[in-house]
C-alpha positions as a Markdown table, in Angstrom:
| # | Residue | x | y | z |
|---|---|---|---|---|
| 1 | Met | -69.8 | 10.4 | 184.1 |
| 2 | Lys | -66.1 | 10.8 | 183.5 |
| 3 | Gln | -65.3 | 8.1 | 186.1 |
| 4 | Lys | -67.8 | 5.7 | 184.5 |
| 5 | Phe | -66.4 | 6.3 | 181.0 |
| 6 | Val | -62.8 | 5.6 | 182.0 |
| 7 | Ser | -63.5 | 2.5 | 184.0 |
| 8 | Asn | -65.8 | 1.0 | 181.3 |
| 9 | Ile | -63.6 | 1.9 | 178.4 |
| 10 | Leu | -60.6 | 0.2 | 180.1 |
| 11 | Leu | -62.7 | -3.0 | 180.6 |
| 12 | Leu | -63.9 | -2.8 | 177.0 |
| 13 | Leu | -60.4 | -2.3 | 175.7 |
| 14 | Leu | -59.0 | -5.1 | 177.7 |
| 15 | Leu | -61.6 | -7.6 | 176.4 |
| 16 | Asn | -61.4 | -6.4 | 172.8 |
| 17 | Leu | -57.7 | -6.1 | 172.6 |
| 18 | Ile | -57.4 | -9.7 | 173.6 |
| 19 | Ile | -60.3 | -11.3 | 171.5 |
| 20 | Lys | -60.9 | -9.2 | 168.4 |
| 21 | Pro | -57.3 | -8.7 | 167.2 |
| 22 | Tyr | -56.8 | -12.5 | 167.5 |
| 23 | Trp | -59.9 | -13.1 | 165.4 |
| 24 | Val | -58.9 | -10.6 | 162.7 |
| 25 | Leu | -55.1 | -11.1 | 162.7 |
| 26 | Gly | -55.0 | -14.7 | 163.7 |
| 27 | Ile | -58.0 | -16.7 | 162.5 |
| 28 | Asp | -59.3 | -14.6 | 159.6 |
| 29 | Arg | -55.8 | -14.1 | 158.3 |
| 30 | Gln | -55.1 | -17.8 | 158.5 |
| 31 | Val | -58.3 | -18.6 | 156.6 |
| 32 | Gln | -57.2 | -16.3 | 153.8 |
| 33 | Asn | -53.7 | -17.8 | 153.7 |
| 34 | Met | -55.2 | -21.3 | 153.4 |
| 35 | Leu | -57.9 | -20.4 | 150.8 |
| 36 | Gly | -55.8 | -18.0 | 148.7 |
| 37 | Ala | -56.3 | -14.4 | 147.5 |
| 38 | Asn | -58.7 | -15.3 | 144.7 |
| 39 | Glu | -61.3 | -17.3 | 146.8 |
| 40 | Tyr | -61.0 | -15.1 | 149.8 |
| 41 | Gly | -61.3 | -12.0 | 147.5 |
| 42 | Thr | -64.6 | -13.4 | 146.3 |
| 43 | Tyr | -65.8 | -13.6 | 150.0 |
| 44 | Phe | -64.4 | -10.1 | 150.7 |
| 45 | Ala | -66.2 | -8.5 | 147.7 |
| 46 | Leu | -69.5 | -10.3 | 148.5 |
| 47 | Phe | -69.2 | -9.5 | 152.2 |
| 48 | Asn | -68.8 | -5.8 | 151.3 |
| 49 | Phe | -71.7 | -6.1 | 148.9 |
| 50 | Ser | -74.0 | -7.4 | 151.6 |
| 51 | Leu | -72.9 | -4.5 | 153.8 |
| 52 | Leu | -74.0 | -1.9 | 151.2 |
| 53 | Phe | -77.6 | -2.7 | 151.8 |
| 54 | Ser | -77.4 | -3.5 | 155.5 |
| 55 | Ile | -79.1 | -0.1 | 156.3 |
| 56 | Phe | -82.4 | -1.8 | 155.4 |
| 57 | Leu | -81.7 | -4.2 | 158.3 |
| 58 | Asp | -81.5 | -1.4 | 160.8 |
| 59 | Phe | -82.8 | 1.8 | 159.2 |
| 60 | Gly | -81.0 | 3.7 | 162.0 |
| 61 | Leu | -83.0 | 2.0 | 164.7 |
| 62 | Thr | -80.0 | 1.0 | 166.8 |
| 63 | Asn | -78.5 | 4.5 | 167.1 |
| 64 | Tyr | -81.9 | 6.1 | 167.5 |
| 65 | Asn | -82.9 | 3.6 | 170.2 |
| 66 | Gln | -79.6 | 3.9 | 172.1 |
| 67 | Arg | -80.0 | 7.6 | 172.3 |
| 68 | Asn | -83.7 | 7.5 | 173.1 |
| 69 | Ile | -83.6 | 4.8 | 175.8 |
| 70 | Ala | -80.5 | 6.5 | 177.4 |
| 71 | Gln | -82.6 | 9.6 | 177.9 |
| 72 | Asn | -85.9 | 7.8 | 178.7 |
| 73 | Thr | -85.1 | 4.4 | 180.3 |
| 74 | His | -88.8 | 3.9 | 181.3 |
| 75 | Leu | -89.7 | 3.4 | 177.6 |
| 76 | Leu | -87.7 | 0.2 | 177.3 |
| 77 | Lys | -90.5 | -2.2 | 177.8 |
| 78 | Glu | -92.9 | -0.2 | 175.7 |
| 79 | Tyr | -90.5 | 0.1 | 172.7 |
| 80 | Phe | -88.6 | -3.2 | 172.7 |
| 81 | Gly | -91.4 | -5.4 | 171.4 |
| 82 | Gly | -92.4 | -3.0 | 168.7 |
| 83 | Leu | -88.8 | -2.3 | 167.5 |
| 84 | Met | -88.0 | -6.1 | 167.5 |
| 85 | Gly | -91.1 | -6.6 | 165.3 |
| 86 | Leu | -89.8 | -3.9 | 163.0 |
| 87 | Lys | -86.3 | -5.5 | 162.9 |
| 88 | Phe | -87.8 | -8.8 | 161.6 |
| 89 | Leu | -89.8 | -6.9 | 159.0 |
| 90 | Leu | -86.7 | -5.0 | 157.9 |
| 91 | Gly | -84.7 | -8.2 | 157.7 |
| 92 | Phe | -87.3 | -9.6 | 155.2 |
| 93 | Val | -87.1 | -6.4 | 153.2 |
| 94 | Tyr | -83.2 | -6.5 | 153.3 |
| 95 | Ile | -83.1 | -10.1 | 151.9 |
| 96 | Leu | -85.5 | -9.2 | 149.1 |
| 97 | Ile | -83.5 | -6.1 | 148.1 |
| 98 | Leu | -80.3 | -8.2 | 148.2 |
| 99 | Ile | -81.8 | -10.8 | 145.9 |
| 100 | Ala | -83.0 | -8.2 | 143.5 |
| 101 | Ala | -79.6 | -6.5 | 143.5 |
| 102 | Thr | -77.9 | -9.8 | 142.5 |
| 103 | Leu | -79.9 | -9.8 | 139.2 |
| 104 | Phe | -77.9 | -6.7 | 138.1 |
| 105 | Met | -74.6 | -8.2 | 139.2 |
| 106 | Asn | -74.7 | -11.4 | 137.1 |
| 107 | Tyr | -73.5 | -13.5 | 140.0 |
| 108 | Asn | -73.3 | -17.3 | 139.5 |
| 109 | Glu | -75.1 | -19.8 | 141.7 |
| 110 | Tyr | -72.1 | -20.2 | 144.0 |
| 111 | Arg | -71.8 | -16.5 | 144.7 |
| 112 | Ile | -75.6 | -16.2 | 145.3 |
| 113 | Lys | -75.4 | -19.0 | 147.9 |
| 114 | Ile | -72.5 | -17.3 | 149.7 |
| 115 | Leu | -74.4 | -13.9 | 149.6 |
| 116 | Leu | -77.6 | -15.4 | 151.1 |
| 117 | Leu | -75.6 | -16.9 | 154.0 |
| 118 | Leu | -73.9 | -13.6 | 154.5 |
| 119 | Ala | -77.3 | -11.9 | 154.5 |
| 120 | Ile | -78.5 | -14.2 | 157.3 |
| 121 | Asn | -75.4 | -13.3 | 159.3 |
| 122 | Gln | -75.9 | -9.6 | 158.7 |
| 123 | Phe | -79.5 | -9.9 | 160.0 |
| 124 | Leu | -78.3 | -11.8 | 163.2 |
| 125 | Leu | -75.6 | -9.3 | 163.8 |
| 126 | Ser | -78.1 | -6.4 | 163.4 |
| 127 | Val | -80.4 | -7.9 | 166.0 |
| 128 | Ile | -77.4 | -8.4 | 168.4 |
| 129 | Leu | -76.4 | -4.8 | 168.0 |
| 130 | Phe | -79.9 | -3.6 | 168.6 |
| 131 | Ile | -80.1 | -5.7 | 171.8 |
| 132 | Arg | -76.8 | -4.3 | 172.9 |
| 133 | Ser | -78.0 | -0.8 | 172.3 |
| 134 | Asn | -80.6 | -1.3 | 175.0 |
| 135 | Ile | -78.1 | -2.8 | 177.4 |
| 136 | Ser | -75.7 | 0.1 | 177.0 |
| 137 | Ala | -78.5 | 2.7 | 177.1 |
| 138 | Leu | -79.4 | 1.3 | 180.6 |
| 139 | Gln | -75.8 | 2.0 | 181.5 |
| 140 | Tyr | -74.9 | -1.7 | 181.9 |
| 141 | Phe | -71.6 | -1.1 | 180.2 |
| 142 | Lys | -69.8 | -4.1 | 181.6 |
| 143 | Thr | -72.5 | -6.5 | 180.4 |
| 144 | Asp | -72.3 | -4.8 | 177.0 |
| 145 | Ser | -68.5 | -5.2 | 177.0 |
| 146 | Leu | -68.8 | -8.9 | 177.5 |
| 147 | Leu | -71.4 | -9.3 | 174.8 |
| 148 | Ser | -69.3 | -7.3 | 172.4 |
| 149 | Val | -66.6 | -10.0 | 172.3 |
| 150 | Leu | -68.7 | -13.1 | 172.8 |
| 151 | Asp | -69.5 | -13.7 | 169.1 |
| 152 | Lys | -65.8 | -13.3 | 168.2 |
| 153 | Leu | -64.7 | -15.6 | 171.0 |
| 154 | Leu | -67.1 | -18.3 | 169.8 |
| 155 | Met | -66.0 | -17.8 | 166.2 |
| 156 | Ile | -62.4 | -18.3 | 167.3 |
| 157 | Ile | -63.3 | -21.6 | 168.9 |
| 158 | Phe | -65.4 | -22.9 | 165.9 |
| 159 | Cys | -62.9 | -21.7 | 163.2 |
| 160 | Ser | -59.9 | -23.0 | 165.1 |
| 161 | Phe | -61.6 | -26.4 | 165.0 |
| 162 | Leu | -62.0 | -26.1 | 161.2 |
| 163 | Ile | -58.4 | -24.9 | 160.7 |
| 164 | Tyr | -56.6 | -27.5 | 162.9 |
| 165 | Asn | -59.0 | -30.5 | 162.5 |
| 166 | His | -57.8 | -31.9 | 159.2 |
| 167 | Lys | -60.8 | -34.3 | 159.1 |
| 168 | Met | -63.1 | -31.3 | 158.3 |
| 169 | Glu | -62.7 | -29.2 | 155.1 |
| 170 | Leu | -62.2 | -25.5 | 155.4 |
| 171 | Ser | -64.1 | -23.6 | 152.8 |
| 172 | Ile | -65.8 | -20.2 | 152.5 |
| 173 | Leu | -69.1 | -21.9 | 153.2 |
| 174 | Thr | -68.0 | -23.6 | 156.4 |
| 175 | Phe | -66.2 | -20.4 | 157.5 |
| 176 | Ile | -69.5 | -18.4 | 157.1 |
| 177 | Leu | -71.6 | -21.1 | 158.9 |
| 178 | Ser | -69.3 | -21.1 | 161.9 |
| 179 | Gln | -70.0 | -17.3 | 162.2 |
| 180 | Thr | -73.7 | -18.0 | 161.9 |
| 181 | Thr | -73.6 | -20.4 | 164.9 |
| 182 | Ala | -71.7 | -17.9 | 167.0 |
| 183 | Tyr | -74.2 | -15.1 | 166.2 |
| 184 | Ile | -77.2 | -17.3 | 167.1 |
| 185 | Ile | -75.7 | -18.1 | 170.5 |
| 186 | Thr | -74.8 | -14.5 | 171.3 |
| 187 | Leu | -78.2 | -13.3 | 170.2 |
| 188 | Leu | -80.0 | -15.7 | 172.5 |
| 189 | Leu | -77.9 | -14.7 | 175.5 |
| 190 | Gly | -78.5 | -11.0 | 174.8 |
| 191 | Leu | -82.2 | -11.6 | 174.4 |
| 192 | Phe | -82.3 | -13.4 | 177.7 |
| 193 | Leu | -80.6 | -10.5 | 179.5 |
| 194 | Ile | -83.0 | -8.0 | 178.1 |
| 195 | Leu | -86.1 | -10.1 | 178.9 |
| 196 | Lys | -84.9 | -10.2 | 182.5 |
| 197 | Gln | -85.4 | -6.4 | 182.5 |
| 198 | Thr | -88.7 | -6.2 | 180.6 |
| 199 | Gly | -90.4 | -9.5 | 181.3 |
| 200 | Ile | -91.8 | -11.5 | 178.3 |
| 201 | Val | -92.2 | -9.2 | 175.4 |
| 202 | Leu | -93.2 | -10.6 | 172.0 |
| 203 | Pro | -92.3 | -8.8 | 168.7 |
| 204 | His | -95.4 | -7.1 | 167.4 |
| 205 | Phe | -96.4 | -5.0 | 164.4 |
| 206 | Lys | -98.4 | -1.8 | 164.9 |
| 207 | Ile | -98.7 | 0.3 | 161.8 |
| 208 | Val | -98.8 | 3.6 | 163.7 |
| 209 | Phe | -95.9 | 2.6 | 165.9 |
| 210 | Leu | -93.8 | 1.4 | 162.9 |
| 211 | Thr | -94.6 | 4.4 | 160.8 |
| 212 | Lys | -93.7 | 6.8 | 163.6 |
| 213 | Asn | -90.4 | 5.1 | 164.3 |
| 214 | Leu | -89.4 | 4.7 | 160.7 |
| 215 | Lys | -90.0 | 8.4 | 160.2 |
| 216 | Glu | -87.9 | 9.3 | 163.3 |
| 217 | Thr | -85.1 | 6.9 | 162.3 |
| 218 | Phe | -84.9 | 7.9 | 158.6 |
| 219 | Pro | -82.1 | 10.5 | 159.2 |
| 220 | Tyr | -80.1 | 7.9 | 161.0 |
| 221 | Ala | -80.8 | 5.4 | 158.2 |
| 222 | Leu | -79.6 | 7.8 | 155.5 |
| 223 | Leu | -76.4 | 8.5 | 157.5 |
| 224 | Ile | -75.6 | 4.8 | 157.9 |
| 225 | Leu | -76.4 | 4.1 | 154.2 |
| 226 | Thr | -74.1 | 6.8 | 152.9 |
| 227 | Met | -71.3 | 6.1 | 155.3 |
| 228 | Thr | -71.4 | 2.3 | 154.5 |
| 229 | Phe | -71.0 | 3.1 | 150.8 |
| 230 | Tyr | -67.8 | 5.1 | 151.2 |
| 231 | Tyr | -66.4 | 2.7 | 153.8 |
| 232 | Arg | -67.2 | -0.5 | 151.9 |
| 233 | Ile | -67.7 | 0.2 | 148.2 |
| 234 | Asp | -64.0 | -0.1 | 147.4 |
| 235 | Gly | -63.9 | -4.0 | 147.7 |
| 236 | Val | -67.0 | -4.2 | 145.4 |
| 237 | Met | -65.6 | -1.8 | 142.9 |
| 238 | Leu | -62.2 | -3.6 | 142.7 |
| 239 | Asp | -64.1 | -6.8 | 141.9 |
| 240 | Leu | -66.2 | -5.1 | 139.2 |
| 241 | Leu | -63.7 | -2.8 | 137.5 |
| 242 | Leu | -60.6 | -5.0 | 137.1 |
| 243 | Pro | -60.2 | -8.2 | 135.0 |
| 244 | Asn | -58.6 | -10.0 | 137.9 |
| 245 | Gly | -60.9 | -8.2 | 140.4 |
| 246 | Ala | -61.4 | -11.1 | 142.9 |
| 247 | Glu | -57.6 | -11.6 | 143.3 |
| 248 | Val | -57.0 | -7.8 | 143.6 |
| 249 | Ala | -59.8 | -7.6 | 146.2 |
| 250 | Gly | -58.2 | -10.4 | 148.1 |
| 251 | Ile | -54.9 | -8.6 | 148.2 |
| 252 | Tyr | -56.6 | -5.4 | 149.2 |
| 253 | Ala | -58.4 | -7.3 | 152.0 |
| 254 | Gln | -55.0 | -8.2 | 153.4 |
| 255 | Ser | -54.2 | -4.6 | 154.1 |
| 256 | Tyr | -57.8 | -3.6 | 154.9 |
| 257 | Arg | -57.9 | -6.3 | 157.6 |
| 258 | Leu | -55.4 | -4.3 | 159.6 |
| 259 | Leu | -57.4 | -1.1 | 159.2 |
| 260 | Asp | -60.5 | -3.0 | 160.3 |
| 261 | Ala | -58.7 | -4.3 | 163.4 |
| 262 | Gly | -57.5 | -0.8 | 164.3 |
| 263 | Ser | -60.9 | 0.8 | 163.7 |
| 264 | Met | -62.5 | -1.5 | 166.3 |
| 265 | Leu | -60.9 | 0.8 | 168.9 |
| 266 | Gly | -62.8 | 3.8 | 167.7 |
| 267 | Leu | -66.0 | 1.9 | 167.2 |
| 268 | Leu | -65.8 | 0.8 | 170.9 |
| 269 | Phe | -65.4 | 4.4 | 172.0 |
| 270 | Ala | -68.3 | 5.5 | 169.9 |
| 271 | Gly | -70.6 | 2.8 | 171.4 |
| 272 | Leu | -69.8 | 3.9 | 174.9 |
| 273 | Leu | -69.8 | 7.6 | 174.2 |
| 274 | Leu | -73.1 | 7.9 | 172.4 |
| 275 | Pro | -75.4 | 7.2 | 175.4 |
| 276 | Met | -73.1 | 9.3 | 177.6 |
| 277 | Phe | -73.0 | 12.3 | 175.4 |
| 278 | Ala | -76.8 | 12.0 | 174.9 |
| 279 | Tyr | -77.4 | 11.8 | 178.6 |
| 280 | Gln | -75.2 | 14.9 | 179.3 |
| 281 | Ile | -76.8 | 16.9 | 176.5 |
| 282 | Lys | -80.3 | 16.0 | 177.9 |
| 283 | Gln | -79.2 | 17.1 | 181.4 |
| 284 | Asn | -77.6 | 20.3 | 180.1 |
| 285 | Glu | -74.2 | 19.1 | 181.5 |
| 286 | Ala | -70.9 | 20.3 | 180.0 |
| 287 | Ile | -69.5 | 17.8 | 177.6 |
| 288 | Gln | -66.1 | 19.3 | 177.1 |
| 289 | Glu | -64.4 | 17.2 | 179.8 |
| 290 | Leu | -65.7 | 13.9 | 178.6 |
| 291 | Phe | -64.9 | 14.9 | 175.0 |
| 292 | His | -61.3 | 15.8 | 175.7 |
| 293 | Ile | -60.5 | 12.7 | 177.8 |
| 294 | Ser | -62.1 | 10.4 | 175.2 |
| 295 | Phe | -60.2 | 12.2 | 172.4 |
| 296 | Asn | -56.9 | 11.7 | 174.3 |
| 297 | Leu | -57.5 | 8.1 | 175.3 |
| 298 | Leu | -58.3 | 7.2 | 171.7 |
| 299 | Met | -56.1 | 9.4 | 169.5 |
| 300 | Leu | -52.8 | 9.0 | 171.4 |
| 301 | Pro | -52.6 | 5.2 | 171.0 |
| 302 | Val | -54.1 | 5.5 | 167.5 |
| 303 | Leu | -51.3 | 7.9 | 166.5 |
| 304 | Ser | -48.5 | 5.6 | 167.8 |
| 305 | Ile | -50.0 | 2.5 | 166.3 |
| 306 | Gly | -50.7 | 4.2 | 162.9 |
| 307 | Leu | -47.1 | 5.6 | 162.6 |
| 308 | Phe | -45.6 | 2.3 | 163.7 |
| 309 | Val | -47.5 | 0.3 | 161.1 |
| 310 | Ile | -46.6 | 2.9 | 158.4 |
| 311 | Ala | -42.9 | 2.5 | 159.2 |
| 312 | Tyr | -43.0 | -1.3 | 159.5 |
| 313 | Ala | -45.6 | -2.1 | 156.9 |
| 314 | Ser | -43.3 | -4.2 | 154.7 |
| 315 | Asp | -42.1 | -6.3 | 157.7 |
| 316 | Ile | -45.7 | -6.8 | 159.0 |
| 317 | Cys | -47.1 | -7.9 | 155.6 |
| 318 | Thr | -44.2 | -10.3 | 155.0 |
| 319 | Ile | -44.8 | -12.0 | 158.4 |
| 320 | Met | -48.5 | -12.2 | 158.0 |
| 321 | Tyr | -49.2 | -13.1 | 154.3 |
| 322 | Asn | -48.1 | -15.5 | 151.7 |
| 323 | Glu | -49.2 | -13.6 | 148.6 |
| 324 | Gln | -47.9 | -10.2 | 147.4 |
| 325 | Pro | -46.7 | -8.8 | 150.7 |
| 326 | Glu | -45.0 | -5.8 | 149.1 |
| 327 | Thr | -48.2 | -4.7 | 147.2 |
| 328 | Thr | -50.1 | -5.2 | 150.5 |
| 329 | Ala | -47.6 | -3.1 | 152.4 |
| 330 | Gln | -48.0 | -0.2 | 149.9 |
| 331 | Thr | -51.8 | -0.2 | 150.3 |
| 332 | Leu | -51.5 | -0.6 | 154.1 |
| 333 | Gln | -49.4 | 2.5 | 154.4 |
| 334 | Val | -52.1 | 4.6 | 152.7 |
| 335 | Leu | -54.9 | 3.0 | 154.7 |
| 336 | Met | -53.1 | 3.8 | 158.0 |
| 337 | Phe | -53.6 | 7.5 | 157.4 |
| 338 | Ser | -57.3 | 6.6 | 156.9 |
| 339 | Phe | -57.1 | 4.9 | 160.3 |
| 340 | Leu | -56.2 | 8.3 | 161.9 |
| 341 | Phe | -59.0 | 10.1 | 160.3 |
| 342 | Ile | -61.6 | 7.4 | 161.0 |
| 343 | Ser | -60.7 | 7.3 | 164.7 |
| 344 | Ala | -61.1 | 11.1 | 165.1 |
| 345 | Ser | -64.3 | 10.9 | 163.1 |
| 346 | Tyr | -65.7 | 8.4 | 165.6 |
| 347 | Ile | -65.4 | 11.0 | 168.4 |
| 348 | Tyr | -66.7 | 14.0 | 166.4 |
| 349 | Gly | -69.4 | 12.1 | 164.6 |
| 350 | Thr | -70.7 | 10.5 | 167.9 |
| 351 | Leu | -71.0 | 13.8 | 169.6 |
| 352 | Leu | -72.9 | 15.3 | 166.6 |
| 353 | Thr | -75.2 | 12.2 | 166.5 |
| 354 | Ala | -75.9 | 12.5 | 170.3 |
| 355 | Asn | -76.9 | 16.1 | 169.7 |
| 356 | Ala | -79.2 | 15.0 | 166.8 |
| 357 | Asn | -77.3 | 17.0 | 164.2 |
| 358 | Met | -78.5 | 14.6 | 161.5 |
| 359 | Lys | -79.0 | 17.1 | 158.7 |
| 360 | Glu | -75.4 | 18.2 | 158.9 |
| 361 | Leu | -74.1 | 14.7 | 159.2 |
| 362 | Asn | -76.2 | 13.5 | 156.3 |
| 363 | Ile | -75.0 | 16.3 | 154.0 |
| 364 | Leu | -71.4 | 15.4 | 154.8 |
| 365 | Ala | -72.0 | 11.7 | 154.3 |
| 366 | Leu | -73.7 | 12.2 | 150.9 |
| 367 | Ile | -70.8 | 14.4 | 149.7 |
| 368 | Gly | -68.4 | 11.8 | 151.0 |
| 369 | Met | -70.2 | 9.0 | 149.2 |
| 370 | Phe | -70.3 | 10.8 | 145.9 |
| 371 | Leu | -66.6 | 11.8 | 146.2 |
| 372 | Asn | -65.5 | 8.3 | 147.1 |
| 373 | Val | -67.3 | 6.6 | 144.2 |
| 374 | Cys | -65.9 | 9.2 | 141.7 |
| 375 | Leu | -62.4 | 8.8 | 143.1 |
| 376 | Asn | -62.6 | 5.0 | 142.9 |
| 377 | Phe | -63.8 | 5.1 | 139.3 |
| 378 | Ile | -60.8 | 7.3 | 138.5 |
| 379 | Leu | -58.1 | 5.6 | 140.6 |
| 380 | Ile | -58.9 | 1.9 | 140.6 |
| 381 | Pro | -58.4 | 1.2 | 136.8 |
| 382 | Gln | -55.0 | 2.8 | 136.9 |
| 383 | Tyr | -53.7 | 2.0 | 140.4 |
| 384 | Gly | -55.8 | -1.0 | 141.6 |
| 385 | Gly | -55.9 | -1.5 | 145.4 |
| 386 | Val | -53.5 | 1.4 | 146.1 |
| 387 | Gly | -55.9 | 3.7 | 144.2 |
| 388 | Ala | -58.9 | 2.5 | 146.3 |
| 389 | Ala | -56.9 | 3.2 | 149.4 |
| 390 | Trp | -56.1 | 6.7 | 148.2 |
| 391 | Ala | -59.8 | 7.3 | 147.5 |
| 392 | Ser | -60.7 | 6.2 | 151.0 |
| 393 | Met | -58.0 | 8.4 | 152.6 |
| 394 | Ile | -59.0 | 11.6 | 150.8 |
| 395 | Thr | -62.7 | 11.0 | 151.5 |
| 396 | Leu | -62.2 | 10.3 | 155.2 |
| 397 | Leu | -59.8 | 13.3 | 155.7 |
| 398 | Leu | -62.3 | 15.7 | 154.2 |
| 399 | Val | -65.3 | 14.3 | 156.2 |
| 400 | Met | -63.4 | 14.3 | 159.4 |
| 401 | Ala | -62.2 | 17.9 | 158.9 |
| 402 | Ala | -65.8 | 19.0 | 158.3 |
| 403 | Gln | -67.0 | 17.3 | 161.4 |
| 404 | Leu | -64.3 | 19.0 | 163.4 |
| 405 | Val | -65.5 | 22.4 | 162.2 |
| 406 | Leu | -69.1 | 21.5 | 163.1 |
| 407 | Cys | -68.1 | 20.5 | 166.6 |
| 408 | Lys | -66.2 | 23.7 | 167.1 |
| 409 | Trp | -69.1 | 25.7 | 165.8 |
| 410 | Ile | -71.9 | 23.9 | 167.7 |
| 411 | Phe | -70.2 | 23.0 | 171.0 |
| 412 | Lys | -67.4 | 25.6 | 171.1 |
| 413 | Ile | -65.0 | 22.7 | 171.4 |
| 414 | Ser | -61.4 | 23.7 | 170.5 |
| 415 | Phe | -57.8 | 22.7 | 171.2 |
| 416 | Asp | -55.6 | 25.5 | 172.4 |
| 417 | Ile | -52.2 | 26.2 | 170.8 |
| 418 | Gln | -50.3 | 24.8 | 173.7 |
| 419 | Tyr | -52.2 | 21.5 | 173.4 |
| 420 | Cys | -51.6 | 21.3 | 169.7 |
| 421 | Phe | -47.9 | 22.0 | 170.2 |
| 422 | Arg | -47.7 | 19.2 | 172.7 |
| 423 | Leu | -49.5 | 16.8 | 170.4 |
| 424 | Leu | -47.1 | 17.7 | 167.6 |
| 425 | Val | -44.1 | 17.1 | 169.9 |
| 426 | Tyr | -45.7 | 13.7 | 170.8 |
| 427 | Ala | -45.9 | 12.7 | 167.1 |
| 428 | Leu | -42.3 | 13.9 | 166.5 |
| 429 | His | -41.1 | 11.7 | 169.4 |
| 430 | Ile | -42.6 | 8.7 | 167.8 |
| 431 | Ile | -41.3 | 9.5 | 164.3 |
| 432 | Ile | -37.8 | 10.1 | 165.5 |
| 433 | Ser | -37.9 | 6.9 | 167.5 |
| 434 | Leu | -39.0 | 5.0 | 164.4 |
| 435 | Trp | -36.2 | 6.5 | 162.3 |
| 436 | Val | -33.6 | 5.6 | 164.9 |
| 437 | Leu | -34.9 | 2.0 | 165.2 |
| 438 | Asp | -34.9 | 1.6 | 161.4 |
| 439 | Tyr | -31.4 | 3.0 | 161.1 |
| 440 | Phe | -30.1 | 0.4 | 163.6 |
| 441 | Ala | -32.3 | -2.3 | 162.0 |
| 442 | Val | -33.9 | -3.2 | 165.3 |
| 443 | Asn | -36.1 | -6.4 | 165.3 |
| 444 | Ile | -39.8 | -5.5 | 164.7 |
| 445 | Thr | -40.9 | -7.1 | 168.1 |
| 446 | Val | -38.3 | -5.1 | 170.0 |
| 447 | Ala | -39.2 | -2.0 | 168.0 |
| 448 | Ala | -42.9 | -2.3 | 168.8 |
| 449 | Leu | -42.2 | -2.6 | 172.6 |
| 450 | Leu | -39.8 | 0.4 | 172.5 |
| 451 | Val | -42.1 | 2.6 | 170.4 |
| 452 | Phe | -45.2 | 2.0 | 172.5 |
| 453 | Ser | -43.2 | 2.4 | 175.7 |
| 454 | Ile | -41.8 | 5.7 | 174.5 |
| 455 | Ser | -45.2 | 7.0 | 173.3 |
| 456 | Phe | -46.7 | 6.0 | 176.7 |
| 457 | Leu | -44.1 | 7.9 | 178.6 |
| 458 | Ala | -44.2 | 10.8 | 176.3 |
| 459 | Ala | -48.0 | 11.2 | 176.8 |
| 460 | Phe | -47.4 | 11.6 | 180.5 |
| 461 | Phe | -44.3 | 13.7 | 180.2 |
| 462 | Leu | -46.1 | 16.1 | 177.8 |
| 463 | Lys | -49.1 | 16.1 | 180.1 |
| 464 | Leu | -51.4 | 14.9 | 177.3 |
| 465 | Val | -52.6 | 12.3 | 179.8 |
| 466 | Lys | -52.6 | 13.0 | 183.5 |
| 467 | Pro | -52.4 | 10.4 | 186.3 |
| 468 | Ser | -55.6 | 11.9 | 187.8 |
| 469 | Asp | -57.4 | 10.6 | 184.7 |
| 470 | Phe | -56.7 | 7.1 | 185.9 |
| 471 | Ser | -56.7 | 7.6 | 189.7 |
| 472 | Ile | -60.5 | 7.9 | 189.6 |
| 473 | Leu | -60.6 | 4.2 | 189.0 |
| 474 | Ser | -59.8 | 3.6 | 192.6 |
| 475 | Lys | -62.6 | 5.8 | 193.8 |
């Protein structure tokens, strides 16, 4: 299992480190620079608003299905048609709820049109993720890795055409429609791959089947709903609470984009780890080895990236953005601490989900949601985007710390003092390197190469990562 995890995570990282950062930091950033903070801020706020209700698209089905099929692969054909039928039903409910919610938001016709298109995209993406959950549950991790980047690769192609072909007008609407096209193509390919395993299976609605699965997935649904709120409510609240909310949301989106790009790393780990943890728990296998190697492979690069971005935030934002780079840099520095906590939470939360500790996770998520909304109400009117970043950081730190305690209590997972000391020395290596590079005013590109090289060597020198962890790839 350890060998399978390392080989597949390296493939997944290779694909995603090439495709997804280019989408987020290249195409998406260029779209914002061309459209301006105000118009893009409207898109960002509406996109986050559509995400708040996305739980009704999935109702926890994807996580539940991935865990269930990983432990009972023979149920794929029996469950796939029924769950696909349920996905379509939930999609209809989601759009109705979103339309009803717009009545309370006093959105104009233009905003409603954008929101409906975003709702369609959310539905398509939800179906893609459900299809991928079946593929990864069957342990076809390489196929899942390719599907995980296909939609973004297609978006890069379509949006590049919009950006560089001056005969076509780039707007929020054409930007969203290019995403719609990419999602449809990816969905059809994923569906074809699943039907090769199951044969022709049509979506169907059986009340007993639907009721049973909704009941079983409710804890997963509640968890996703509450987590989505404290991850995404900030953009919506900026738009609502401030007189120039759309513009501030647009500036906030500039820094949040980098957090989003970095968080993809943890999300990829979580997607691979969930079926693996679930399988090991079902087989009563020890999970400590897989936990520790996944923690190291994720958190060591996250720590070096996070510290580097904090140190060079001003330079990064000046290079990337046309509007208010200094304000963006201040927000980014706070959000990079959130990046550390989110990444650790992906490991702890995934292990707890695989073990079906939904009651504990839901209690934590509900507390996190309530805390985050309260902090946003207090901090946003006074501090704007920086206040929203502080609200996120405090919430994520407390949730991650509670998950750590739960994992230690349930699985007896802990880090010995020697390991913690080596991790501290690793972080100090990076901090001292950044201070020296800043003192000598080293170019940001050279600084990045030096810092990441030093952190890579330090990880081996301090025996946080062992060559044997990678030698299994040749077996």
